[in-house]
């Protein structure tokens, strides 16, 4: 397809699965593609992930540094971005979310950020019924990502992470389930504050967690604000 030539032009690129140069080239290659062609490309790219970026052993992180993996990661990010220019179908959503999560499990921070970008795009535009069904998987992925972001994520990553969490929680259709999920996520974030190396990034997370309290309702928000406010003011 149009992406085949990209692999030959990546040897000069620095390590980092999703360099801006490669993503620009992938975007140029896919510019004229229809929604049907993009969905077909997404299905094909997802099938190829285990070959170029094999699943990690023993719960480790996925290596996206091979040349073919860098091409595939760039193509995934562009295909998902272009599909999300419109309203992605249920089928596209069901392929895009697992593909995004494999990027979020990358060993390098730049690829994890691109995976987070992809996830936020698809959660913003995808059919609510699909997101409601998948919200436990999405929240589990955000929980796994938090320790990595605490280790090496800056303010931009934290802001995107918190925005994605609010989006995912907000897509839960049943109010009682939404409140319970929001409370669990907020508690987990507050319990993990000791993981954060960068105080500015930690403060950014705390500020944005205030948005999560809005999903709790007045009674639930009051209890969590008692935990959150001392952290913000301390």
mmCIF file of C-alpha atoms in Angstrom:
data_model
loop_
_atom_site.group_PDB
_atom_site.id
_atom_site.type_symbol
_atom_site.label_atom_id
_atom_site.label_comp_id
_atom_site.label_asym_id
_atom_site.label_seq_id
_atom_site.Cartn_x
_atom_site.Cartn_y
_atom_site.Cartn_z
ATOM 1 C CA UNK A 1 0.000 0.000 0.000
ATOM 2 C CA UNK A 2 1.009 3.678 0.201
ATOM 3 C CA UNK A 3 3.030 3.049 3.395
ATOM 4 C CA UNK A 4 5.412 0.500 1.870
ATOM 5 C CA UNK A 5 8.014 3.043 0.855
ATOM 6 C CA UNK A 6 8.245 4.561 4.324
ATOM 7 C CA UNK A 7 10.363 1.733 5.725
ATOM 8 C CA UNK A 8 13.170 2.535 3.296
ATOM 9 C CA UNK A 9 13.361 6.142 4.484
ATOM 10 C CA UNK A 10 13.683 5.585 8.219
ATOM 11 C CA UNK A 11 17.252 4.356 8.697
ATOM 12 C CA UNK A 12 18.493 7.917 9.299
ATOM 13 C CA UNK A 13 15.907 8.680 11.993
ATOM 14 C CA UNK A 14 16.879 8.743 15.675
ATOM 15 C CA UNK A 15 15.411 6.114 17.961
ATOM 16 C CA UNK A 16 11.900 6.903 19.098
ATOM 17 C CA UNK A 17 9.031 5.118 17.472
ATOM 18 C CA UNK A 18 6.990 8.129 16.426
ATOM 19 C CA UNK A 19 9.309 10.872 15.202
ATOM 20 C CA UNK A 20 7.604 13.894 13.715
ATOM 21 C CA UNK A 21 9.345 13.305 10.371
ATOM 22 C CA UNK A 22 7.982 9.792 10.041
ATOM 23 C CA UNK A 23 4.484 10.818 11.082
ATOM 24 C CA UNK A 24 4.540 13.632 8.524
ATOM 25 C CA UNK A 25 5.540 11.158 5.799
ATOM 26 C CA UNK A 26 2.812 8.747 6.855
ATOM 27 C CA UNK A 27 0.260 11.565 6.802
ATOM 28 C CA UNK A 28 1.329 12.512 3.263
ATOM 29 C CA UNK A 29 1.028 8.882 2.148
ATOM 30 C CA UNK A 30 -2.508 8.554 3.540
ATOM 31 C CA UNK A 31 -3.833 11.984 2.630
ATOM 32 C CA UNK A 32 -6.102 10.806 -0.200
ATOM 33 C CA UNK A 33 -7.391 7.654 1.525
ATOM 34 C CA UNK A 34 -11.117 7.101 1.988
ATOM 35 C CA UNK A 35 -12.664 6.123 5.313
ATOM 36 C CA UNK A 36 -13.021 2.554 4.039
ATOM 37 C CA UNK A 37 -9.353 2.427 3.056
ATOM 38 C CA UNK A 38 -8.323 3.864 6.424
ATOM 39 C CA UNK A 39 -10.364 1.244 8.281
ATOM 40 C CA UNK A 40 -8.788 -1.513 6.182
ATOM 41 C CA UNK A 41 -5.336 -0.080 6.921
ATOM 42 C CA UNK A 42 -6.134 0.043 10.638
ATOM 43 C CA UNK A 43 -7.166 -3.621 10.687
ATOM 44 C CA UNK A 44 -4.017 -4.604 8.813
ATOM 45 C CA UNK A 45 -1.737 -2.519 11.036
ATOM 46 C CA UNK A 46 -3.253 -3.976 14.179
ATOM 47 C CA UNK A 47 -2.672 -7.524 12.894
ATOM 48 C CA UNK A 48 0.995 -6.713 12.279
ATOM 49 C CA UNK A 49 1.754 -5.286 15.745
ATOM 50 C CA UNK A 50 2.773 -8.637 17.321
ATOM 51 C CA UNK A 51 5.261 -9.241 14.487
ATOM 52 C CA UNK A 52 7.106 -5.901 14.674
ATOM 53 C CA UNK A 53 6.610 -5.057 18.366
ATOM 54 C CA UNK A 54 6.124 -8.403 20.130
ATOM 55 C CA UNK A 55 4.213 -8.573 23.405
ATOM 56 C CA UNK A 56 6.574 -8.099 26.351
ATOM 57 C CA UNK A 57 7.454 -10.945 28.655
ATOM 58 C CA UNK A 58 6.516 -10.959 32.339
ATOM 59 C CA UNK A 59 4.466 -7.757 32.236
ATOM 60 C CA UNK A 60 7.283 -5.622 30.830
ATOM 61 C CA UNK A 61 7.103 -2.848 28.239
ATOM 62 C CA UNK A 62 6.809 -3.227 24.478
ATOM 63 C CA UNK A 63 9.804 -2.410 22.272
ATOM 64 C CA UNK A 64 8.828 -0.136 19.365
ATOM 65 C CA UNK A 65 12.382 0.822 18.329
ATOM 66 C CA UNK A 66 12.834 -1.484 15.330
ATOM 67 C CA UNK A 67 12.569 0.291 11.973
ATOM 68 C CA UNK A 68 9.421 -1.590 10.946
ATOM 69 C CA UNK A 69 7.871 -0.862 14.344
ATOM 70 C CA UNK A 70 8.555 2.864 13.978
ATOM 71 C CA UNK A 71 6.845 2.876 10.592
ATOM 72 C CA UNK A 72 3.861 0.974 11.947
ATOM 73 C CA UNK A 73 3.539 3.234 15.003
ATOM 74 C CA UNK A 74 3.598 6.352 12.839
ATOM 75 C CA UNK A 75 1.035 4.858 10.468
ATOM 76 C CA UNK A 76 -1.247 3.880 13.354
ATOM 77 C CA UNK A 77 -1.186 7.384 14.795
ATOM 78 C CA UNK A 78 -1.991 8.957 11.423
ATOM 79 C CA UNK A 79 -4.718 6.454 10.496
ATOM 80 C CA UNK A 80 -6.452 6.960 13.852
ATOM 81 C CA UNK A 81 -6.133 10.752 13.599
ATOM 82 C CA UNK A 82 -7.651 10.749 10.105
ATOM 83 C CA UNK A 83 -10.482 8.407 11.092
ATOM 84 C CA UNK A 84 -11.242 10.734 13.994
ATOM 85 C CA UNK A 85 -11.612 13.708 11.668
ATOM 86 C CA UNK A 86 -15.099 12.286 11.236
ATOM 87 C CA UNK A 87 -17.132 9.887 13.355
ATOM 88 C CA UNK A 88 -15.314 6.525 13.482
ATOM 89 C CA UNK A 89 -17.446 3.436 13.058
ATOM 90 C CA UNK A 90 -17.970 0.825 15.750
ATOM 91 C CA UNK A 91 -15.592 -1.523 13.913
ATOM 92 C CA UNK A 92 -12.898 1.130 13.621
ATOM 93 C CA UNK A 93 -13.250 1.957 17.323
ATOM 94 C CA UNK A 94 -12.910 -1.676 18.321
ATOM 95 C CA UNK A 95 -9.619 -1.891 16.399
ATOM 96 C CA UNK A 96 -8.288 1.568 17.265
ATOM 97 C CA UNK A 97 -8.556 1.230 21.035
ATOM 98 C CA UNK A 98 -6.439 -1.958 21.386
ATOM 99 C CA UNK A 99 -3.918 -0.537 18.905
ATOM 100 C CA UNK A 100 -3.655 2.663 20.952
ATOM 101 C CA UNK A 101 -3.123 0.655 24.122
ATOM 102 C CA UNK A 102 -0.169 -1.215 22.600
ATOM 103 C CA UNK A 103 1.476 2.165 21.941
ATOM 104 C CA UNK A 104 0.795 3.197 25.536
ATOM 105 C CA UNK A 105 2.692 0.083 26.672
ATOM 106 C CA UNK A 106 5.855 1.213 24.844
ATOM 107 C CA UNK A 107 9.234 1.312 26.550
ATOM 108 C CA UNK A 108 9.957 4.861 25.356
ATOM 109 C CA UNK A 109 8.072 7.911 26.560
ATOM 110 C CA UNK A 110 7.584 9.481 23.122
ATOM 111 C CA UNK A 111 5.642 6.470 21.857
ATOM 112 C CA UNK A 112 3.556 6.303 25.029
ATOM 113 C CA UNK A 113 2.586 9.936 24.475
ATOM 114 C CA UNK A 114 1.496 9.172 20.904
ATOM 115 C CA UNK A 115 -0.546 6.226 22.174
ATOM 116 C CA UNK A 116 -2.202 8.531 24.689
ATOM 117 C CA UNK A 117 -2.934 11.027 21.896
ATOM 118 C CA UNK A 118 -4.534 8.251 19.843
ATOM 119 C CA UNK A 119 -6.627 7.085 22.778
ATOM 120 C CA UNK A 120 -7.886 10.597 23.541
ATOM 121 C CA UNK A 121 -8.801 11.128 19.884
ATOM 122 C CA UNK A 122 -10.782 7.915 19.637
ATOM 123 C CA UNK A 123 -12.513 8.417 22.998
ATOM 124 C CA UNK A 124 -13.505 11.935 21.931
ATOM 125 C CA UNK A 125 -15.135 10.803 18.682
ATOM 126 C CA UNK A 126 -16.174 7.170 19.101
ATOM 127 C CA UNK A 127 -19.746 5.874 19.551
ATOM 128 C CA UNK A 128 -20.712 6.206 23.253
ATOM 129 C CA UNK A 129 -22.159 2.695 23.465
ATOM 130 C CA UNK A 130 -18.789 1.149 22.541
ATOM 131 C CA UNK A 131 -16.906 3.283 25.054
ATOM 132 C CA UNK A 132 -19.403 2.434 27.772
ATOM 133 C CA UNK A 133 -18.760 -1.271 27.170
ATOM 134 C CA UNK A 134 -14.978 -0.854 27.081
ATOM 135 C CA UNK A 135 -14.536 1.610 29.941
ATOM 136 C CA UNK A 136 -13.118 -1.009 32.398
ATOM 137 C CA UNK A 137 -10.349 -1.851 29.894
ATOM 138 C CA UNK A 138 -9.639 1.828 29.246
ATOM 139 C CA UNK A 139 -9.465 2.706 32.940
ATOM 140 C CA UNK A 140 -7.183 -0.264 33.589
ATOM 141 C CA UNK A 141 -4.865 1.010 30.839
ATOM 142 C CA UNK A 142 -4.859 4.500 32.368
ATOM 143 C CA UNK A 143 -4.019 2.988 35.747
ATOM 144 C CA UNK A 144 -1.052 1.109 34.238
ATOM 145 C CA UNK A 145 0.131 4.235 32.438
ATOM 146 C CA UNK A 146 0.086 6.430 35.536
ATOM 147 C CA UNK A 147 3.255 4.956 37.080
ATOM 148 C CA UNK A 148 5.169 5.458 33.822
ATOM 149 C CA UNK A 149 3.914 9.022 33.428
ATOM 150 C CA UNK A 150 4.842 9.751 37.037
ATOM 151 C CA UNK A 151 8.365 8.551 36.263
ATOM 152 C CA UNK A 152 9.087 10.463 33.074
ATOM 153 C CA UNK A 153 6.079 12.525 31.985
ATOM 154 C CA UNK A 154 6.046 16.323 31.797
ATOM 155 C CA UNK A 155 3.166 18.732 32.182
ATOM 156 C CA UNK A 156 1.860 18.231 28.628
ATOM 157 C CA UNK A 157 1.664 14.460 29.126
ATOM 158 C CA UNK A 158 -0.043 14.843 32.498
ATOM 159 C CA UNK A 159 -2.607 17.264 31.078
ATOM 160 C CA UNK A 160 -3.407 14.881 28.205
ATOM 161 C CA UNK A 161 -3.570 11.930 30.600
ATOM 162 C CA UNK A 162 -6.014 13.654 32.942
ATOM 163 C CA UNK A 163 -8.105 14.909 30.008
ATOM 164 C CA UNK A 164 -8.310 11.360 28.664
ATOM 165 C CA UNK A 165 -9.378 10.020 32.040
ATOM 166 C CA UNK A 166 -12.162 12.606 32.354
ATOM 167 C CA UNK A 167 -13.335 11.723 28.831
ATOM 168 C CA UNK A 168 -13.386 7.982 29.530
ATOM 169 C CA UNK A 169 -15.217 8.409 32.823
ATOM 170 C CA UNK A 170 -17.682 10.816 31.259
ATOM 171 C CA UNK A 171 -18.626 8.241 28.602
ATOM 172 C CA UNK A 172 -19.900 5.749 31.192
ATOM 173 C CA UNK A 173 -23.648 5.815 30.605
ATOM 174 C CA UNK A 174 -25.025 4.528 33.934
ATOM 175 C CA UNK A 175 -24.680 7.319 36.546
ATOM 176 C CA UNK A 176 -24.062 4.985 39.495
ATOM 177 C CA UNK A 177 -21.371 3.086 37.591
ATOM 178 C CA UNK A 178 -19.832 6.393 36.452
ATOM 179 C CA UNK A 179 -19.651 7.716 40.025
ATOM 180 C CA UNK A 180 -18.112 4.474 41.283
ATOM 181 C CA UNK A 181 -15.494 4.434 38.493
ATOM 182 C CA UNK A 182 -14.642 8.111 39.040
ATOM 183 C CA UNK A 183 -14.240 7.568 42.794
ATOM 184 C CA UNK A 184 -11.970 4.561 42.261
ATOM 185 C CA UNK A 185 -9.829 6.435 39.725
ATOM 186 C CA UNK A 186 -9.509 9.484 41.960
ATOM 187 C CA UNK A 187 -8.567 7.373 44.984
ATOM 188 C CA UNK A 188 -5.934 5.506 42.953
ATOM 189 C CA UNK A 189 -4.403 8.778 41.724
ATOM 190 C CA UNK A 190 -4.209 10.162 45.259
ATOM 191 C CA UNK A 191 -2.771 6.897 46.597
ATOM 192 C CA UNK A 192 -0.018 7.035 43.937
ATOM 193 C CA UNK A 193 1.197 10.573 44.646
ATOM 194 C CA UNK A 194 4.424 9.196 46.075
ATOM 195 C CA UNK A 195 5.404 7.881 42.630
ATOM 196 C CA UNK A 196 5.779 11.347 41.112
ATOM 197 C CA UNK A 197 9.313 12.636 40.564
ATOM 198 C CA UNK A 198 8.389 16.027 39.128
ATOM 199 C CA UNK A 199 6.502 18.231 41.596
ATOM 200 C CA UNK A 200 5.192 20.530 38.854
ATOM 201 C CA UNK A 201 3.739 17.553 36.966
ATOM 202 C CA UNK A 202 2.205 16.214 40.177
ATOM 203 C CA UNK A 203 0.576 19.578 40.846
ATOM 204 C CA UNK A 204 -0.793 19.622 37.280
ATOM 205 C CA UNK A 205 -2.385 16.217 37.871
ATOM 206 C CA UNK A 206 -3.916 17.360 41.148
ATOM 207 C CA UNK A 207 -5.396 20.461 39.535
ATOM 208 C CA UNK A 208 -6.977 18.406 36.794
ATOM 209 C CA UNK A 209 -8.309 15.802 39.201
ATOM 210 C CA UNK A 210 -10.696 18.502 40.345
ATOM 211 C CA UNK A 211 -12.533 17.862 37.044
ATOM 212 C CA UNK A 212 -12.992 14.218 38.066
ATOM 213 C CA UNK A 213 -14.749 15.282 41.269
ATOM 214 C CA UNK A 214 -17.468 16.890 39.123
ATOM 215 C CA UNK A 215 -18.462 13.377 38.008
ATOM 216 C CA UNK A 216 -19.036 12.215 41.595
ATOM 217 C CA UNK A 217 -22.127 14.203 42.441
ATOM 218 C CA UNK A 218 -22.287 16.582 45.434
ATOM 219 C CA UNK A 219 -22.021 13.975 48.187
ATOM 220 C CA UNK A 220 -19.214 11.969 46.641
ATOM 221 C CA UNK A 221 -17.300 15.096 45.637
ATOM 222 C CA UNK A 222 -17.273 16.449 49.196
ATOM 223 C CA UNK A 223 -15.501 13.388 50.610
ATOM 224 C CA UNK A 224 -12.851 13.372 47.897
ATOM 225 C CA UNK A 225 -12.273 17.112 48.024
ATOM 226 C CA UNK A 226 -11.277 16.670 51.667
ATOM 227 C CA UNK A 227 -8.406 14.495 50.403
ATOM 228 C CA UNK A 228 -7.624 16.558 47.303
ATOM 229 C CA UNK A 229 -7.525 20.098 48.722
ATOM 230 C CA UNK A 230 -4.703 19.518 51.258
ATOM 231 C CA UNK A 231 -2.586 18.055 48.442
ATOM 232 C CA UNK A 232 -3.210 21.148 46.296
ATOM 233 C CA UNK A 233 -2.476 23.547 49.136
ATOM 234 C CA UNK A 234 0.446 21.652 50.659
#
